[in-house]
PDB file of C-alpha atoms and ligand atoms in Angstrom:
ATOM      1  CA  MET A   1     -35.888  34.234  66.858  1.00  0.00           C
ATOM      2  CA  SER A   2     -37.439  31.180  65.615  1.00  0.00           C
ATOM      3  CA  LEU A   3     -40.745  29.947  67.007  1.00  0.00           C
ATOM      4  CA  LYS A   4     -40.829  25.845  67.800  1.00  0.00           C
ATOM      5  CA  VAL A   5     -44.505  24.642  67.690  1.00  0.00           C
ATOM      6  CA  GLU A   6     -45.803  21.369  68.826  1.00  0.00           C
ATOM      7  CA  ARG A   7     -49.250  19.860  68.176  1.00  0.00           C
ATOM      8  CA  ILE A   8     -50.984  17.516  70.709  1.00  0.00           C
ATOM      9  CA  VAL A   9     -54.249  15.937  69.200  1.00  0.00           C
ATOM     10  CA  THR A  10     -56.613  15.985  71.955  1.00  0.00           C
ATOM     11  CA  GLY A  11     -60.327  14.777  72.889  1.00  0.00           C
ATOM     12  CA  PRO A  12     -62.919  13.104  70.797  1.00  0.00           C
ATOM     13  CA  PHE A  13     -63.205  15.902  68.762  1.00  0.00           C
ATOM     14  CA  GLN A  14     -59.344  15.285  67.573  1.00  0.00           C
ATOM     15  CA  GLU A  15     -58.627  18.860  68.452  1.00  0.00           C
ATOM     16  CA  ASN A  16     -55.326  20.668  67.951  1.00  0.00           C
ATOM     17  CA  SER A  17     -53.808  21.908  70.958  1.00  0.00           C
ATOM     18  CA  TYR A  18     -50.545  23.618  70.373  1.00  0.00           C
ATOM     19  CA  ILE A  19     -47.449  24.665  72.775  1.00  0.00           C
ATOM     20  CA  ALA A  20     -45.146  27.325  71.143  1.00  0.00           C
ATOM     21  CA  TRP A  21     -42.163  28.616  72.236  1.00  0.00           C
ATOM     22  CA  GLN A  22     -38.750  30.521  71.067  1.00  0.00           C
ATOM     23  CA  ASP A  23     -36.513  28.128  70.189  1.00  0.00           C
ATOM     24  CA  GLY A  24     -33.684  27.894  73.262  1.00  0.00           C
ATOM     25  CA  LEU A  25     -35.824  29.692  75.487  1.00  0.00           C
ATOM     26  CA  PRO A  26     -38.144  27.868  78.350  1.00  0.00           C
ATOM     27  CA  SER A  27     -41.113  29.765  78.256  1.00  0.00           C
ATOM     28  CA  CYS A  28     -44.277  28.739  76.283  1.00  0.00           C
ATOM     29  CA  LEU A  29     -47.549  29.698  75.309  1.00  0.00           C
ATOM     30  CA  VAL A  30     -50.455  26.980  75.564  1.00  0.00           C
ATOM     31  CA  ILE A  31     -53.184  27.659  72.538  1.00  0.00           C
ATOM     32  CA  ASP A  32     -56.191  26.037  72.453  1.00  0.00           C
ATOM     33  CA  PRO A  33     -55.697  23.412  75.220  1.00  0.00           C
ATOM     34  CA  GLY A  34     -58.731  21.486  74.144  1.00  0.00           C
ATOM     35  CA  ASP A  35     -58.949  18.208  76.291  1.00  0.00           C
ATOM     36  CA  ASP A  36     -56.238  15.676  78.018  1.00  0.00           C
ATOM     37  CA  PRO A  37     -54.573  18.130  79.971  1.00  0.00           C
ATOM     38  CA  GLY A  38     -52.355  15.761  81.308  1.00  0.00           C
ATOM     39  CA  LEU A  39     -51.245  14.779  78.283  1.00  0.00           C
ATOM     40  CA  ILE A  40     -50.059  18.256  77.283  1.00  0.00           C
ATOM     41  CA  ILE A  41     -48.418  18.353  80.382  1.00  0.00           C
ATOM     42  CA  GLU A  42     -46.367  15.725  79.241  1.00  0.00           C
ATOM     43  CA  VAL A  43     -45.146  17.360  76.383  1.00  0.00           C
ATOM     44  CA  ILE A  44     -44.272  20.481  78.330  1.00  0.00           C
ATOM     45  CA  LEU A  45     -42.023  18.150  80.540  1.00  0.00           C
ATOM     46  CA  GLY A  46     -40.659  16.373  77.523  1.00  0.00           C
ATOM     47  CA  ASN A  47     -39.635  19.684  75.969  1.00  0.00           C
ATOM     48  CA  ASP A  48     -38.053  21.249  79.563  1.00  0.00           C
ATOM     49  CA  LEU A  49     -40.676  24.173  79.288  1.00  0.00           C
ATOM     50  CA  SER A  50     -42.292  26.335  81.595  1.00  0.00           C
ATOM     51  CA  PRO A  51     -45.744  27.626  80.363  1.00  0.00           C
ATOM     52  CA  ILE A  52     -46.756  31.439  81.119  1.00  0.00           C
ATOM     53  CA  ALA A  53     -50.249  31.735  79.361  1.00  0.00           C
ATOM     54  CA  VAL A  54     -52.899  29.987  77.779  1.00  0.00           C
ATOM     55  CA  VAL A  55     -54.274  32.112  74.676  1.00  0.00           C
ATOM     56  CA  ASN A  56     -57.359  30.778  72.681  1.00  0.00           C
ATOM     57  CA  THR A  57     -58.594  31.435  69.365  1.00  0.00           C
ATOM     58  CA  HIS A  58     -62.337  30.657  70.490  1.00  0.00           C
ATOM     59  CA  ALA A  59     -64.316  28.993  73.331  1.00  0.00           C
ATOM     60  CA  HIS A  60     -65.934  25.920  71.694  1.00  0.00           C
ATOM     61  CA  LEU A  61     -66.191  23.278  74.156  1.00  0.00           C
ATOM     62  CA  ASP A  62     -63.358  20.949  72.156  1.00  0.00           C
ATOM     63  CA  HIS A  63     -61.035  23.774  72.451  1.00  0.00           C
ATOM     64  CA  ILE A  64     -61.038  24.505  76.263  1.00  0.00           C
ATOM     65  CA  GLY A  65     -61.027  21.484  78.183  1.00  0.00           C
ATOM     66  CA  GLY A  66     -57.717  20.991  78.861  1.00  0.00           C
ATOM     67  CA  VAL A  67     -57.630  24.949  80.129  1.00  0.00           C
ATOM     68  CA  SER A  68     -58.829  24.536  83.877  1.00  0.00           C
ATOM     69  CA  GLY A  69     -56.398  21.985  84.300  1.00  0.00           C
ATOM     70  CA  LEU A  70     -53.529  23.598  82.790  1.00  0.00           C
ATOM     71  CA  LYS A  71     -54.576  26.944  84.885  1.00  0.00           C
ATOM     72  CA  GLU A  72     -54.469  24.777  88.179  1.00  0.00           C
ATOM     73  CA  LYS A  73     -51.204  23.156  87.175  1.00  0.00           C
ATOM     74  CA  TYR A  74     -49.134  25.975  86.761  1.00  0.00           C
ATOM     75  CA  GLY A  75     -51.137  28.777  88.144  1.00  0.00           C
ATOM     76  CA  ILE A  76     -50.947  30.950  84.355  1.00  0.00           C
ATOM     77  CA  PRO A  77     -53.695  33.327  83.093  1.00  0.00           C
ATOM     78  CA  PHE A  78     -56.412  32.412  80.505  1.00  0.00           C
ATOM     79  CA  TYR A  79     -56.796  35.041  77.468  1.00  0.00           C
ATOM     80  CA  LEU A  80     -59.889  35.173  75.180  1.00  0.00           C
ATOM     81  CA  HIS A  81     -61.736  37.616  73.036  1.00  0.00           C
ATOM     82  CA  PRO A  82     -64.741  38.903  74.837  1.00  0.00           C
ATOM     83  CA  ASN A  83     -67.080  37.955  72.339  1.00  0.00           C
ATOM     84  CA  GLU A  84     -66.524  34.292  73.177  1.00  0.00           C
ATOM     85  CA  LYS A  85     -68.068  34.876  76.773  1.00  0.00           C
ATOM     86  CA  PRO A  86     -71.451  33.601  75.837  1.00  0.00           C
ATOM     87  CA  ILE A  87     -70.116  30.345  74.306  1.00  0.00           C
ATOM     88  CA  LEU A  88     -67.692  29.915  77.504  1.00  0.00           C
ATOM     89  CA  ASP A  89     -70.925  30.543  79.511  1.00  0.00           C
ATOM     90  CA  GLY A  90     -72.677  27.496  77.784  1.00  0.00           C
ATOM     91  CA  TYR A  91     -69.926  25.150  78.221  1.00  0.00           C
ATOM     92  CA  GLU A  92     -71.602  22.686  80.477  1.00  0.00           C
ATOM     93  CA  ARG A  93     -74.815  22.911  78.118  1.00  0.00           C
ATOM     94  CA  ASP A  94     -73.009  22.573  75.228  1.00  0.00           C
ATOM     95  CA  CYS A  95     -70.834  19.281  76.813  1.00  0.00           C
ATOM     96  CA  ALA A  96     -74.297  17.452  78.025  1.00  0.00           C
ATOM     97  CA  PHE A  97     -75.668  18.092  74.376  1.00  0.00           C
ATOM     98  CA  PHE A  98     -72.621  16.082  73.141  1.00  0.00           C
ATOM     99  CA  GLY A  99     -72.839  13.491  75.865  1.00  0.00           C
ATOM    100  CA  ILE A 100     -69.148  14.859  77.261  1.00  0.00           C
ATOM    101  CA  THR A 101     -68.432  14.787  80.983  1.00  0.00           C
ATOM    102  CA  PRO A 102     -67.402  18.829  81.356  1.00  0.00           C
ATOM    103  CA  LYS A 103     -64.344  19.726  83.266  1.00  0.00           C
ATOM    104  CA  ILE A 104     -64.395  23.003  85.237  1.00  0.00           C
ATOM    105  CA  THR A 105     -65.337  25.874  83.155  1.00  0.00           C
ATOM    106  CA  PRO A 106     -62.046  28.320  82.955  1.00  0.00           C
ATOM    107  CA  THR A 107     -62.312  31.773  84.337  1.00  0.00           C
ATOM    108  CA  VAL A 108     -60.671  34.036  81.863  1.00  0.00           C
ATOM    109  CA  ASP A 109     -57.905  36.556  83.385  1.00  0.00           C
ATOM    110  CA  HIS A 110     -57.318  38.662  80.214  1.00  0.00           C
ATOM    111  CA  TRP A 111     -59.657  39.499  77.628  1.00  0.00           C
ATOM    112  CA  LEU A 112     -58.107  40.144  74.019  1.00  0.00           C
ATOM    113  CA  SER A 113     -58.652  42.468  71.542  1.00  0.00           C
ATOM    114  CA  ALA A 114     -57.458  43.360  68.090  1.00  0.00           C
ATOM    115  CA  GLY A 115     -53.898  44.393  67.516  1.00  0.00           C
ATOM    116  CA  GLU A 116     -50.706  43.608  69.780  1.00  0.00           C
ATOM    117  CA  LEU A 117     -50.946  41.544  72.422  1.00  0.00           C
ATOM    118  CA  LYS A 118     -47.847  41.328  74.587  1.00  0.00           C
ATOM    119  CA  VAL A 119     -46.967  38.291  76.938  1.00  0.00           C
ATOM    120  CA  SER A 120     -43.891  38.422  78.280  1.00  0.00           C
ATOM    121  CA  ASP A 121     -41.468  37.678  75.458  1.00  0.00           C
ATOM    122  CA  PHE A 122     -43.872  36.713  72.801  1.00  0.00           C
ATOM    123  CA  LEU A 123     -45.670  39.323  70.565  1.00  0.00           C
ATOM    124  CA  ILE A 124     -48.970  38.162  69.358  1.00  0.00           C
ATOM    125  CA  GLN A 125     -51.013  39.953  66.256  1.00  0.00           C
ATOM    126  CA  CYS A 126     -54.538  39.339  67.258  1.00  0.00           C
ATOM    127  CA  VAL A 127     -56.498  39.312  64.111  1.00  0.00           C
ATOM    128  CA  GLU A 128     -60.300  39.282  64.838  1.00  0.00           C
ATOM    129  CA  THR A 129     -62.042  36.540  62.264  1.00  0.00           C
ATOM    130  CA  PRO A 130     -65.883  35.996  63.883  1.00  0.00           C
ATOM    131  CA  GLY A 131     -67.725  33.869  61.769  1.00  0.00           C
ATOM    132  CA  HIS A 132     -67.475  30.237  63.234  1.00  0.00           C
ATOM    133  CA  THR A 133     -67.897  32.058  66.476  1.00  0.00           C
ATOM    134  CA  PRO A 134     -68.535  35.690  67.703  1.00  0.00           C
ATOM    135  CA  GLY A 135     -65.325  36.137  69.192  1.00  0.00           C
ATOM    136  CA  GLY A 136     -62.837  33.921  66.943  1.00  0.00           C
ATOM    137  CA  THR A 137     -59.390  35.069  66.689  1.00  0.00           C
ATOM    138  CA  CYS A 138     -56.211  34.190  64.570  1.00  0.00           C
ATOM    139  CA  LEU A 139     -53.050  34.606  66.232  1.00  0.00           C
ATOM    140  CA  VAL A 140     -50.317  35.615  64.714  1.00  0.00           C
ATOM    141  CA  ILE A 141     -46.663  34.841  65.875  1.00  0.00           C
ATOM    142  CA  ASN A 142     -43.663  35.302  64.229  1.00  0.00           C
ATOM    143  CA  GLU A 143     -44.481  33.644  60.986  1.00  0.00           C
ATOM    144  CA  HIS A 144     -47.174  31.052  62.643  1.00  0.00           C
ATOM    145  CA  VAL A 145     -50.691  31.629  62.713  1.00  0.00           C
ATOM    146  CA  PHE A 146     -53.128  29.923  64.684  1.00  0.00           C
ATOM    147  CA  THR A 147     -56.305  29.787  62.932  1.00  0.00           C
ATOM    148  CA  GLY A 148     -58.772  27.808  65.443  1.00  0.00           C
ATOM    149  CA  ASP A 149     -61.710  26.966  63.283  1.00  0.00           C
ATOM    150  CA  THR A 150     -61.409  29.832  60.802  1.00  0.00           C
ATOM    151  CA  ILE A 151     -59.449  28.193  58.253  1.00  0.00           C
ATOM    152  CA  PHE A 152     -58.520  24.443  57.811  1.00  0.00           C
ATOM    153  CA  ALA A 153     -56.400  22.685  55.192  1.00  0.00           C
ATOM    154  CA  GLY A 154     -58.983  22.455  52.376  1.00  0.00           C
ATOM    155  CA  SER A 155     -61.796  23.985  54.189  1.00  0.00           C
ATOM    156  CA  VAL A 156     -63.199  26.810  56.469  1.00  0.00           C
ATOM    157  CA  GLY A 157     -65.061  26.524  59.814  1.00  0.00           C
ATOM    158  CA  ARG A 158     -68.845  25.515  59.802  1.00  0.00           C
ATOM    159  CA  THR A 159     -71.032  28.630  60.878  1.00  0.00           C
ATOM    160  CA  ASP A 160     -74.288  26.460  61.599  1.00  0.00           C
ATOM    161  CA  LEU A 161     -73.300  26.445  65.313  1.00  0.00           C
ATOM    162  CA  PRO A 162     -74.899  28.809  67.893  1.00  0.00           C
ATOM    163  CA  GLY A 163     -73.266  32.246  67.509  1.00  0.00           C
ATOM    164  CA  GLY A 164     -71.863  31.569  63.618  1.00  0.00           C
ATOM    165  CA  ASN A 165     -72.730  33.525  60.796  1.00  0.00           C
ATOM    166  CA  TRP A 166     -71.480  32.742  57.408  1.00  0.00           C
ATOM    167  CA  ASP A 167     -71.406  36.349  55.677  1.00  0.00           C
ATOM    168  CA  THR A 168     -69.310  37.206  58.750  1.00  0.00           C
ATOM    169  CA  LEU A 169     -66.839  34.091  58.079  1.00  0.00           C
ATOM    170  CA  CYS A 170     -66.485  35.295  54.569  1.00  0.00           C
ATOM    171  CA  ASP A 171     -65.834  38.930  55.514  1.00  0.00           C
ATOM    172  CA  SER A 172     -63.168  37.491  58.173  1.00  0.00           C
ATOM    173  CA  LEU A 173     -61.374  35.204  55.638  1.00  0.00           C
ATOM    174  CA  VAL A 174     -61.167  38.180  52.835  1.00  0.00           C
ATOM    175  CA  LYS A 175     -59.901  40.132  56.151  1.00  0.00           C
ATOM    176  CA  ALA A 176     -57.411  37.387  57.028  1.00  0.00           C
ATOM    177  CA  MET A 177     -56.143  36.866  53.111  1.00  0.00           C
ATOM    178  CA  GLU A 178     -55.577  41.197  53.334  1.00  0.00           C
ATOM    179  CA  ASN A 179     -53.656  41.067  56.639  1.00  0.00           C
ATOM    180  CA  ILE A 180     -51.820  37.881  56.983  1.00  0.00           C
ATOM    181  CA  SER A 181     -48.720  37.508  55.393  1.00  0.00           C
ATOM    182  CA  HIS A 182     -49.317  34.409  52.663  1.00  0.00           C
ATOM    183  CA  ASP A 183     -46.154  32.496  53.538  1.00  0.00           C
ATOM    184  CA  CYS A 184     -47.364  32.461  57.108  1.00  0.00           C
ATOM    185  CA  ILE A 185     -47.581  28.588  58.417  1.00  0.00           C
ATOM    186  CA  LEU A 186     -51.154  28.184  59.765  1.00  0.00           C
ATOM    187  CA  HIS A 187     -51.876  25.931  62.324  1.00  0.00           C
ATOM    188  CA  PRO A 188     -55.565  25.128  62.491  1.00  0.00           C
ATOM    189  CA  GLY A 189     -57.726  23.998  65.134  1.00  0.00           C
ATOM    190  CA  HIS A 190     -58.177  20.493  63.233  1.00  0.00           C
ATOM    191  CA  GLY A 191     -56.189  18.762  60.642  1.00  0.00           C
ATOM    192  CA  PRO A 192     -52.980  18.948  59.345  1.00  0.00           C
ATOM    193  CA  ASP A 193     -50.744  22.292  58.999  1.00  0.00           C
ATOM    194  CA  THR A 194     -51.196  24.518  55.712  1.00  0.00           C
ATOM    195  CA  THR A 195     -50.201  27.858  54.638  1.00  0.00           C
ATOM    196  CA  LEU A 196     -52.396  30.962  53.306  1.00  0.00           C
ATOM    197  CA  GLU A 197     -50.691  30.717  49.899  1.00  0.00           C
ATOM    198  CA  LYS A 198     -51.468  26.982  49.590  1.00  0.00           C
ATOM    199  CA  GLU A 199     -54.813  27.447  50.604  1.00  0.00           C
ATOM    200  CA  ILE A 200     -55.494  30.355  48.546  1.00  0.00           C
ATOM    201  CA  LYS A 201     -54.792  28.180  45.504  1.00  0.00           C
ATOM    202  CA  GLN A 202     -56.589  25.223  46.498  1.00  0.00           C
ATOM    203  CA  ASN A 203     -59.206  26.054  49.365  1.00  0.00           C
ATOM    204  CA  PRO A 204     -62.579  25.881  47.426  1.00  0.00           C
ATOM    205  CA  PHE A 205     -64.039  28.386  50.029  1.00  0.00           C
ATOM    206  CA  LEU A 206     -61.332  31.260  49.648  1.00  0.00           C
ATOM    207  CA  ILE A 207     -60.656  31.089  46.008  1.00  0.00           C
ATOM    208  CA  PRO A 208     -64.450  32.511  45.432  1.00  0.00           C
ATOM    209  CA  LEU A 209     -63.587  35.172  47.734  1.00  0.00           C
ATOM    210  CA  LEU A 210     -60.425  36.483  46.215  1.00  0.00           C
ATOM    211  CA  LYS A 211     -61.749  38.926  43.950  1.00  0.00           C
ATOM    212  CA  ARG A 212     -62.694  40.550  47.205  1.00  0.00           C
ATOM    213  CA  VAL A 213     -59.260  40.948  48.349  1.00  0.00           C
ATOM    214  CA  ASN A 214     -57.450  44.156  48.053  1.00  0.00           C
ATOM    215  CA  SER A 215     -54.166  42.988  47.288  1.00  0.00           C
ATOM    216  CA  PHE A 216     -55.307  40.855  44.255  1.00  0.00           C
TER     217      PHE A 216
HETATM  218 ZN1  LIG B 301     -64.746  25.722  67.135  1.00  0.00          ZN
HETATM  219 ZN1  LIG B 302     -63.075  22.992  66.941  1.00  0.00          ZN
END
């Protein structure tokens, strides 16, 4: 079954919130609802979808601002990697730092771990890619990958925020190139879609790491 993906750009950080569903079926996942829950709900309604879960790549404030609103509206569970807990706990403090009015800090219903995660009809391969944040996770569904702020078109995530680590991110990028099919479509947390194949050829942060990738 083919996966349909719709991107909704939300909030002051222009974060990509995603809705993903199997073509022809009503259930959808919401990935990284960063802000503007009303806007996300409009797109859900416009596609006649029924959300079953929120799954996040990480817990930065620009990726979680819509979670509590969606949980409240639909009564759905929120999935996050446990190593993101310190980031989640710092949500209000981080909002104050950026001068942003915080929403309600969402409660986590299920903690993610590496490997397969089944949410109803969706099979999600969770690839732990820490470095931008301690529990950053790439979510692979069919031939689509939600990379959060680990890989962008032409760039990679910053590592100068609390919990970030450049060497750890480099290890994660190598791991991603070894474990994720290169023709997958990447849906980053900011900016346009890309593919791993394209990034391996063009991304100046990935090219120097190719010598470390086993399949090369
Ligand atoms: Zn981030
Ligand atoms: Zn972000």
